[in-house]
Amino acid sequence: MTRIRIGTRGSALALWQARHVALRLTELSPRTEVTLVEIVSTGDQVTDLPLADVEGTGFFTATLERALLAGQVDVAVHSHKDLPVAATPALAVAAVPARGPIEDALCARDGLTLAALPRAARVGTCSTRRTAQVLARRPDLDVRPLRGNVPTRVARVASGELDAVVLARAGLDRLGLERHITEVFSVIDFLPAPAQGALAVQCRAQDDDLIALLAALDDPPSRRAVEAERAVLHALGGGCSVPVGAVAVCSGAVVALTTGVFAVDGTRALRAEGRGTDAAAVGAATARRLLEMGAAAILAASDKTARVSGPAPTEVS
């Protein structure tokens, strides 16, 4: 009997994700006994900072990673977009399971779409990327920073505190809250965060037997798509707190990538596309095109790159 301890945050969405991985593991290996270990992250303890200031810095993942390194758990399950772009030494992402929905979605009062919201409607979001794309469409809206778990954010619309919120469709679907969705945004018109909808199943890099077991959960097209999208962030020197969107589609050996960098006030957007068979190279090359178009000035104006841990690389080979 193989025993595996999965570390997870205690939010409803994190627990769903960990239970999903646990179920898949027991289906693939019936002699595996899986237990969940709830761990409180810094992000769960510190609730007075806007997510845009801290996401992509390990704010929600570092505590789980420390538990892995200390041997307190064997596996950690993360929302892939929360991991810093620089991998933690001695740890490995052993599996990227088949990706969930990647779109962003609007949950609005009275079944309204974004275009139908009244002037100055209050829209909550935790993301500078979403803020920028909402304001590009509707500069008249009152976009406000948002914290709290997914059910709490949705409830702020029902209570009348907000007129709408913008959330990842994957989280709403996973928690059975899809009935609250009033509009699903096209991934091309409203670019998602790199790795949105994907999970990262992480373990210690030297645990060869465990890596072999977890590899059965891996979905190669999802892994390659995420690799291309996150390579954009790496080349731009940021995490998911910066106003950058990316979506990659794998068709056979070819990865097709669409990326964007957005001014937070919605007044400017740059987009670039790339194709190729090397996912990381496609992401890096597309990011370089964004930089040639002036992305560095937009990112500097967003005042977020200084909050990202680690150096900001200028090239990715």
mmCIF file of C-alpha atoms in Angstrom, residues 7-302:
data_model
loop_
_atom_site.group_PDB
_atom_site.id
_atom_site.type_symbol
_atom_site.label_atom_id
_atom_site.label_comp_id
_atom_site.label_asym_id
_atom_site.label_seq_id
_atom_site.Cartn_x
_atom_site.Cartn_y
_atom_site.Cartn_z
ATOM 1 C CA GLY A 7 -0.976 19.377 0.972
ATOM 2 C CA THR A 8 -3.639 21.921 0.112
ATOM 3 C CA ARG A 9 -4.964 25.297 1.126
ATOM 4 C CA GLY A 10 -8.273 25.174 2.945
ATOM 5 C CA SER A 11 -10.405 27.210 0.536
ATOM 6 C CA ALA A 12 -13.337 25.509 -1.141
ATOM 7 C CA LEU A 13 -11.644 25.693 -4.543
ATOM 8 C CA ALA A 14 -8.275 24.432 -3.282
ATOM 9 C CA LEU A 15 -9.965 21.506 -1.552
ATOM 10 C CA TRP A 16 -11.892 20.656 -4.725
ATOM 11 C CA GLN A 17 -8.651 20.634 -6.682
ATOM 12 C CA ALA A 18 -6.844 18.454 -4.134
ATOM 13 C CA ARG A 19 -9.748 16.009 -3.921
ATOM 14 C CA HIS A 20 -9.879 15.836 -7.702
ATOM 15 C CA VAL A 21 -6.198 14.863 -7.842
ATOM 16 C CA ALA A 22 -6.653 12.399 -4.968
ATOM 17 C CA LEU A 23 -9.557 10.706 -6.755
ATOM 18 C CA ARG A 24 -7.605 10.438 -9.994
ATOM 19 C CA LEU A 25 -4.666 8.913 -8.134
ATOM 20 C CA THR A 26 -6.790 6.264 -6.431
ATOM 21 C CA GLU A 27 -8.488 5.452 -9.753
ATOM 22 C CA LEU A 28 -5.127 4.978 -11.455
ATOM 23 C CA SER A 29 -3.529 3.185 -8.507
ATOM 24 C CA PRO A 30 -6.168 1.474 -6.299
ATOM 25 C CA ARG A 31 -3.520 0.424 -3.776
ATOM 26 C CA THR A 32 -2.669 4.063 -3.099
ATOM 27 C CA GLU A 33 -4.013 5.579 0.110
ATOM 28 C CA VAL A 34 -4.348 9.354 -0.131
ATOM 29 C CA THR A 35 -4.939 11.792 2.721
ATOM 30 C CA LEU A 36 -5.355 15.570 2.530
ATOM 31 C CA VAL A 37 -3.401 17.898 4.799
ATOM 32 C CA GLU A 38 -4.816 21.420 5.033
ATOM 33 C CA ILE A 39 -2.161 24.118 5.312
ATOM 34 C CA VAL A 40 -2.849 27.808 5.884
ATOM 35 C CA SER A 41 -0.866 29.942 3.419
ATOM 36 C CA THR A 42 0.348 33.485 3.911
ATOM 37 C CA GLY A 43 -2.242 34.540 1.350
ATOM 38 C CA ASP A 44 -4.996 33.082 3.518
ATOM 39 C CA GLN A 45 -3.725 34.855 6.627
ATOM 40 C CA VAL A 46 -3.092 38.291 5.106
ATOM 41 C CA THR A 47 -6.376 39.509 3.662
ATOM 42 C CA ASP A 48 -5.878 43.285 3.591
ATOM 43 C CA LEU A 49 -3.638 43.412 0.498
ATOM 44 C CA PRO A 50 -5.047 43.569 -3.044
ATOM 45 C CA LEU A 51 -4.371 40.342 -4.933
ATOM 46 C CA ALA A 52 -2.836 42.369 -7.751
ATOM 47 C CA ASP A 53 -0.019 43.310 -5.361
ATOM 48 C CA VAL A 54 0.885 39.770 -4.367
ATOM 49 C CA GLU A 55 -0.184 37.129 -6.882
ATOM 50 C CA GLY A 56 2.607 35.428 -8.761
ATOM 51 C CA THR A 57 5.062 35.971 -5.873
ATOM 52 C CA GLY A 58 4.440 32.674 -4.090
ATOM 53 C CA PHE A 59 2.009 34.397 -1.712
ATOM 54 C CA PHE A 60 -0.382 31.462 -1.968
ATOM 55 C CA THR A 61 2.092 28.667 -2.728
ATOM 56 C CA ALA A 62 5.262 29.185 -0.683
ATOM 57 C CA THR A 63 3.837 27.703 2.529
ATOM 58 C CA LEU A 64 2.848 24.516 0.700
ATOM 59 C CA GLU A 65 6.273 24.355 -0.928
ATOM 60 C CA ARG A 66 7.967 24.673 2.462
ATOM 61 C CA ALA A 67 5.824 21.831 3.789
ATOM 62 C CA LEU A 68 6.958 19.696 0.841
ATOM 63 C CA LEU A 69 10.621 20.487 1.422
ATOM 64 C CA ALA A 70 10.254 19.736 5.147
ATOM 65 C CA GLY A 71 8.669 16.345 4.438
ATOM 66 C CA GLN A 72 5.371 17.280 6.079
ATOM 67 C CA VAL A 73 3.487 16.370 2.884
ATOM 68 C CA ASP A 74 4.411 14.359 -0.201
ATOM 69 C CA VAL A 75 2.476 16.262 -2.859
ATOM 70 C CA ALA A 76 1.108 19.792 -3.205
ATOM 71 C CA VAL A 77 -1.723 20.776 -5.529
ATOM 72 C CA HIS A 78 -1.719 24.367 -6.778
ATOM 73 C CA SER A 79 -3.624 26.534 -9.190
ATOM 74 C CA HIS A 80 -0.825 26.632 -11.751
ATOM 75 C CA LYS A 81 -1.117 30.383 -12.319
ATOM 76 C CA ASP A 82 -0.278 31.013 -8.634
ATOM 77 C CA LEU A 83 3.199 29.470 -8.910
ATOM 78 C CA PRO A 84 6.085 31.905 -9.398
ATOM 79 C CA VAL A 85 7.586 31.623 -12.873
ATOM 80 C CA ALA A 86 10.979 30.707 -11.374
ATOM 81 C CA ALA A 87 10.807 27.077 -10.256
ATOM 82 C CA THR A 88 11.649 26.333 -6.624
ATOM 83 C CA PRO A 89 14.899 24.337 -6.380
ATOM 84 C CA ALA A 90 14.479 20.689 -5.294
ATOM 85 C CA LEU A 91 10.798 20.670 -6.297
ATOM 86 C CA ALA A 92 9.213 19.495 -9.552
ATOM 87 C CA VAL A 93 5.822 19.862 -11.220
ATOM 88 C CA ALA A 94 5.306 16.160 -11.804
ATOM 89 C CA ALA A 95 1.932 16.524 -13.523
ATOM 90 C CA VAL A 96 -0.285 19.075 -15.233
ATOM 91 C CA PRO A 97 -3.665 17.305 -15.456
ATOM 92 C CA ALA A 98 -6.080 17.965 -18.303
ATOM 93 C CA ARG A 99 -6.885 21.648 -18.141
ATOM 94 C CA GLY A 100 -10.281 23.012 -17.166
ATOM 95 C CA PRO A 101 -12.064 25.934 -18.855
ATOM 96 C CA ILE A 102 -9.677 28.803 -19.468
ATOM 97 C CA GLU A 103 -12.105 31.686 -20.040
ATOM 98 C CA ASP A 104 -12.966 34.542 -17.710
ATOM 99 C CA ALA A 105 -16.626 34.966 -16.868
ATOM 100 C CA LEU A 106 -18.921 37.730 -15.679
ATOM 101 C CA CYS A 107 -21.369 37.176 -12.822
ATOM 102 C CA ALA A 108 -23.734 40.149 -12.844
ATOM 103 C CA ARG A 109 -27.010 41.124 -11.257
ATOM 104 C CA ASP A 110 -30.222 40.643 -13.219
ATOM 105 C CA GLY A 111 -28.494 38.444 -15.805
ATOM 106 C CA LEU A 112 -26.670 41.403 -17.360
ATOM 107 C CA THR A 113 -23.753 41.204 -19.770
ATOM 108 C CA LEU A 114 -20.793 43.562 -19.583
ATOM 109 C CA ALA A 115 -22.201 45.699 -22.398
ATOM 110 C CA ALA A 116 -25.579 45.919 -20.661
ATOM 111 C CA LEU A 117 -24.332 47.045 -17.249
ATOM 112 C CA PRO A 118 -25.489 50.570 -16.396
ATOM 113 C CA ARG A 119 -23.036 53.467 -16.444
ATOM 114 C CA ALA A 120 -20.773 53.554 -13.333
ATOM 115 C CA ALA A 121 -21.787 50.033 -12.353
ATOM 116 C CA ARG A 122 -19.528 48.567 -9.646
ATOM 117 C CA VAL A 123 -17.466 45.636 -10.964
ATOM 118 C CA GLY A 124 -15.175 43.640 -8.684
ATOM 119 C CA THR A 125 -12.034 41.847 -9.816
ATOM 120 C CA CYS A 126 -8.792 40.697 -8.195
ATOM 121 C CA SER A 127 -6.703 41.125 -11.348
ATOM 122 C CA THR A 128 -5.024 44.058 -13.103
ATOM 123 C CA ARG A 129 -5.310 42.073 -16.339
ATOM 124 C CA ARG A 130 -9.082 41.796 -15.952
ATOM 125 C CA THR A 131 -9.351 45.430 -14.848
ATOM 126 C CA ALA A 132 -7.525 46.569 -17.975
ATOM 127 C CA GLN A 133 -9.670 44.520 -20.335
ATOM 128 C CA VAL A 134 -12.935 45.515 -18.655
ATOM 129 C CA LEU A 135 -12.031 49.217 -18.843
ATOM 130 C CA ALA A 136 -10.946 48.872 -22.463
ATOM 131 C CA ARG A 137 -14.525 47.839 -23.244
ATOM 132 C CA ARG A 138 -16.318 49.987 -20.668
ATOM 133 C CA PRO A 139 -14.210 52.921 -19.396
ATOM 134 C CA ASP A 140 -17.265 54.276 -17.593
ATOM 135 C CA LEU A 141 -17.427 51.396 -15.100
ATOM 136 C CA ASP A 142 -16.313 51.600 -11.464
ATOM 137 C CA VAL A 143 -13.848 48.698 -11.201
ATOM 138 C CA ARG A 144 -12.926 47.789 -7.639
ATOM 139 C CA PRO A 145 -10.289 45.446 -6.122
ATOM 140 C CA LEU A 146 -11.665 42.217 -4.735
ATOM 141 C CA ARG A 147 -10.477 39.672 -2.156
ATOM 142 C CA GLY A 148 -12.080 36.562 -0.699
ATOM 143 C CA ASN A 149 -12.772 33.072 -1.965
ATOM 144 C CA VAL A 150 -14.928 32.387 -5.009
ATOM 145 C CA PRO A 151 -18.274 31.912 -3.191
ATOM 146 C CA THR A 152 -17.661 35.079 -1.173
ATOM 147 C CA ARG A 153 -16.984 37.105 -4.316
ATOM 148 C CA VAL A 154 -20.145 35.836 -5.986
ATOM 149 C CA ALA A 155 -22.153 36.595 -2.843
ATOM 150 C CA ARG A 156 -21.118 40.262 -3.014
ATOM 151 C CA VAL A 157 -23.234 40.572 -6.159
ATOM 152 C CA ALA A 158 -26.223 38.830 -4.591
ATOM 153 C CA SER A 159 -25.978 41.142 -1.565
ATOM 154 C CA GLY A 160 -26.021 44.249 -3.772
ATOM 155 C CA GLU A 161 -22.549 45.402 -2.714
ATOM 156 C CA LEU A 162 -21.369 44.994 -6.310
ATOM 157 C CA ASP A 163 -23.172 44.940 -9.636
ATOM 158 C CA ALA A 164 -20.872 42.293 -11.094
ATOM 159 C CA VAL A 165 -17.654 40.373 -10.581
ATOM 160 C CA VAL A 166 -15.220 38.907 -13.098
ATOM 161 C CA LEU A 167 -13.843 35.481 -12.197
ATOM 162 C CA ALA A 168 -12.196 32.482 -13.821
ATOM 163 C CA ARG A 169 -14.822 30.200 -15.311
ATOM 164 C CA ALA A 170 -12.903 27.140 -14.099
ATOM 165 C CA GLY A 171 -13.353 28.005 -10.441
ATOM 166 C CA LEU A 172 -17.057 28.682 -10.861
ATOM 167 C CA ASP A 173 -17.582 25.396 -12.703
ATOM 168 C CA ARG A 174 -15.569 23.376 -10.188
ATOM 169 C CA LEU A 175 -17.608 24.712 -7.286
ATOM 170 C CA GLY A 176 -20.979 24.262 -8.973
ATOM 171 C CA LEU A 177 -21.519 28.023 -9.260
ATOM 172 C CA GLU A 178 -21.858 28.184 -13.028
ATOM 173 C CA ARG A 179 -25.521 29.210 -12.670
ATOM 174 C CA HIS A 180 -24.275 32.656 -11.629
ATOM 175 C CA ILE A 181 -22.434 33.232 -14.910
ATOM 176 C CA THR A 182 -24.128 35.827 -17.108
ATOM 177 C CA GLU A 183 -21.412 36.071 -19.785
ATOM 178 C CA VAL A 184 -18.412 33.953 -20.798
ATOM 179 C CA PHE A 185 -15.738 36.043 -22.504
ATOM 180 C CA SER A 186 -14.025 34.866 -25.672
ATOM 181 C CA VAL A 187 -10.409 33.968 -24.920
ATOM 182 C CA ILE A 188 -9.244 36.013 -27.908
ATOM 183 C CA ASP A 189 -11.265 39.134 -27.074
ATOM 184 C CA PHE A 190 -10.560 38.822 -23.327
ATOM 185 C CA LEU A 191 -7.225 37.093 -22.832
ATOM 186 C CA PRO A 192 -6.991 34.855 -19.733
ATOM 187 C CA ALA A 193 -4.083 34.670 -17.331
ATOM 188 C CA PRO A 194 -1.213 32.390 -18.316
ATOM 189 C CA ALA A 195 -1.986 28.871 -17.013
ATOM 190 C CA GLN A 196 -5.561 29.802 -16.066
ATOM 191 C CA GLY A 197 -7.691 26.712 -15.510
ATOM 192 C CA ALA A 198 -4.651 24.431 -15.083
ATOM 193 C CA LEU A 199 -3.448 22.603 -11.980
ATOM 194 C CA ALA A 200 0.151 21.930 -10.948
ATOM 195 C CA VAL A 201 0.842 18.710 -9.035
ATOM 196 C CA GLN A 202 4.156 19.249 -7.289
ATOM 197 C CA CYS A 203 6.505 16.968 -5.348
ATOM 198 C CA ARG A 204 10.156 16.731 -4.345
ATOM 199 C CA ALA A 205 12.424 16.398 -7.346
ATOM 200 C CA GLN A 206 14.293 13.413 -5.931
ATOM 201 C CA ASP A 207 11.146 11.317 -5.279
ATOM 202 C CA ASP A 208 11.530 9.262 -8.443
ATOM 203 C CA ASP A 209 8.878 6.648 -7.590
ATOM 204 C CA LEU A 210 6.323 9.316 -6.751
ATOM 205 C CA ILE A 211 7.149 11.281 -9.905
ATOM 206 C CA ALA A 212 6.552 8.117 -11.943
ATOM 207 C CA LEU A 213 3.180 7.587 -10.250
ATOM 208 C CA LEU A 214 2.091 11.214 -10.670
ATOM 209 C CA ALA A 215 3.149 11.209 -14.326
ATOM 210 C CA ALA A 216 0.030 9.177 -15.086
ATOM 211 C CA LEU A 217 -1.996 12.312 -14.288
ATOM 212 C CA ASP A 218 -0.113 14.441 -16.803
ATOM 213 C CA ASP A 219 -1.842 15.727 -19.929
ATOM 214 C CA PRO A 220 0.905 16.620 -22.448
ATOM 215 C CA PRO A 221 -1.128 19.180 -24.478
ATOM 216 C CA SER A 222 -2.097 21.005 -21.272
ATOM 217 C CA ARG A 223 1.505 20.986 -20.047
ATOM 218 C CA ARG A 224 2.825 22.357 -23.350
ATOM 219 C CA ALA A 225 0.176 25.080 -23.505
ATOM 220 C CA VAL A 226 0.965 26.169 -19.958
ATOM 221 C CA GLU A 227 4.700 26.071 -20.686
ATOM 222 C CA ALA A 228 4.274 28.444 -23.632
ATOM 223 C CA GLU A 229 2.036 30.835 -21.683
ATOM 224 C CA ARG A 230 4.284 30.966 -18.618
ATOM 225 C CA ALA A 231 7.365 31.461 -20.802
ATOM 226 C CA VAL A 232 5.810 34.811 -21.763
ATOM 227 C CA LEU A 233 5.740 35.844 -18.104
ATOM 228 C CA HIS A 234 9.298 34.630 -17.576
ATOM 229 C CA ALA A 235 10.594 36.646 -20.515
ATOM 230 C CA LEU A 236 8.671 39.748 -19.407
ATOM 231 C CA GLY A 237 9.990 39.392 -15.868
ATOM 232 C CA GLY A 238 6.638 39.124 -14.144
ATOM 233 C CA GLY A 239 4.133 36.923 -12.408
ATOM 234 C CA CYS A 240 0.381 36.684 -12.716
ATOM 235 C CA SER A 241 0.004 40.058 -10.951
ATOM 236 C CA VAL A 242 1.113 41.919 -14.081
ATOM 237 C CA PRO A 243 -1.471 42.853 -16.746
ATOM 238 C CA VAL A 244 -0.449 40.104 -19.166
ATOM 239 C CA GLY A 245 -2.746 37.621 -20.895
ATOM 240 C CA ALA A 246 -1.881 34.530 -22.885
ATOM 241 C CA VAL A 247 -3.638 31.570 -24.417
ATOM 242 C CA ALA A 248 -1.949 28.667 -26.202
ATOM 243 C CA VAL A 249 -3.603 25.958 -28.285
ATOM 244 C CA CYS A 250 -1.809 22.727 -29.160
ATOM 245 C CA SER A 251 -2.592 21.101 -32.501
ATOM 246 C CA GLY A 252 -0.441 18.055 -32.931
ATOM 247 C CA ALA A 253 3.167 19.159 -32.511
ATOM 248 C CA VAL A 254 2.406 22.840 -33.109
ATOM 249 C CA VAL A 255 1.713 25.359 -30.352
ATOM 250 C CA ALA A 256 -0.210 28.498 -31.384
ATOM 251 C CA LEU A 257 0.072 31.322 -28.857
ATOM 252 C CA THR A 258 -1.775 34.633 -28.511
ATOM 253 C CA THR A 259 -0.475 37.120 -25.944
ATOM 254 C CA GLY A 260 -1.271 40.615 -24.754
ATOM 255 C CA VAL A 261 0.008 43.343 -22.426
ATOM 256 C CA PHE A 262 -2.515 45.892 -21.188
ATOM 257 C CA ALA A 263 -2.448 49.333 -19.625
ATOM 258 C CA VAL A 264 -4.367 49.027 -16.356
ATOM 259 C CA ASP A 265 -6.595 51.997 -17.207
ATOM 260 C CA GLY A 266 -7.679 50.263 -20.418
ATOM 261 C CA THR A 267 -6.246 52.924 -22.743
ATOM 262 C CA ARG A 268 -3.584 50.826 -24.471
ATOM 263 C CA ALA A 269 -3.084 47.182 -25.416
ATOM 264 C CA LEU A 270 -0.374 45.324 -27.294
ATOM 265 C CA ARG A 271 -0.881 41.893 -28.822
ATOM 266 C CA ALA A 272 1.436 39.380 -30.444
ATOM 267 C CA GLU A 273 1.095 35.860 -31.792
ATOM 268 C CA GLY A 274 3.498 33.008 -32.312
ATOM 269 C CA ARG A 275 3.617 29.431 -33.562
ATOM 270 C CA GLY A 276 6.128 26.622 -33.318
ATOM 271 C CA THR A 277 6.940 23.197 -31.966
ATOM 272 C CA ASP A 278 9.029 24.281 -28.959
ATOM 273 C CA ALA A 279 6.534 25.641 -26.419
ATOM 274 C CA ALA A 280 9.018 27.575 -24.306
ATOM 275 C CA ALA A 281 10.700 29.083 -27.361
ATOM 276 C CA VAL A 282 7.341 30.188 -28.789
ATOM 277 C CA GLY A 283 6.508 31.933 -25.512
ATOM 278 C CA ALA A 284 9.898 33.635 -25.273
ATOM 279 C CA ALA A 285 9.847 34.786 -28.905
ATOM 280 C CA THR A 286 6.321 36.169 -28.565
ATOM 281 C CA ALA A 287 7.309 38.048 -25.414
ATOM 282 C CA ARG A 288 10.268 39.571 -27.246
ATOM 283 C CA ARG A 289 7.882 40.846 -29.918
ATOM 284 C CA LEU A 290 5.779 42.461 -27.193
ATOM 285 C CA LEU A 291 8.878 44.133 -25.774
ATOM 286 C CA GLU A 292 9.830 45.410 -29.246
ATOM 287 C CA MET A 293 6.339 46.915 -29.496
ATOM 288 C CA GLY A 294 6.750 48.799 -26.209
ATOM 289 C CA ALA A 295 5.479 46.393 -23.555
ATOM 290 C CA ALA A 296 8.164 47.410 -21.047
ATOM 291 C CA ALA A 297 6.708 50.911 -20.768
ATOM 292 C CA ILE A 298 3.213 49.552 -20.124
ATOM 293 C CA LEU A 299 4.498 47.132 -17.490
ATOM 294 C CA ALA A 300 6.549 49.852 -15.808
ATOM 295 C CA ALA A 301 3.490 52.093 -15.677
ATOM 296 C CA SER A 302 1.491 49.304 -14.028
#
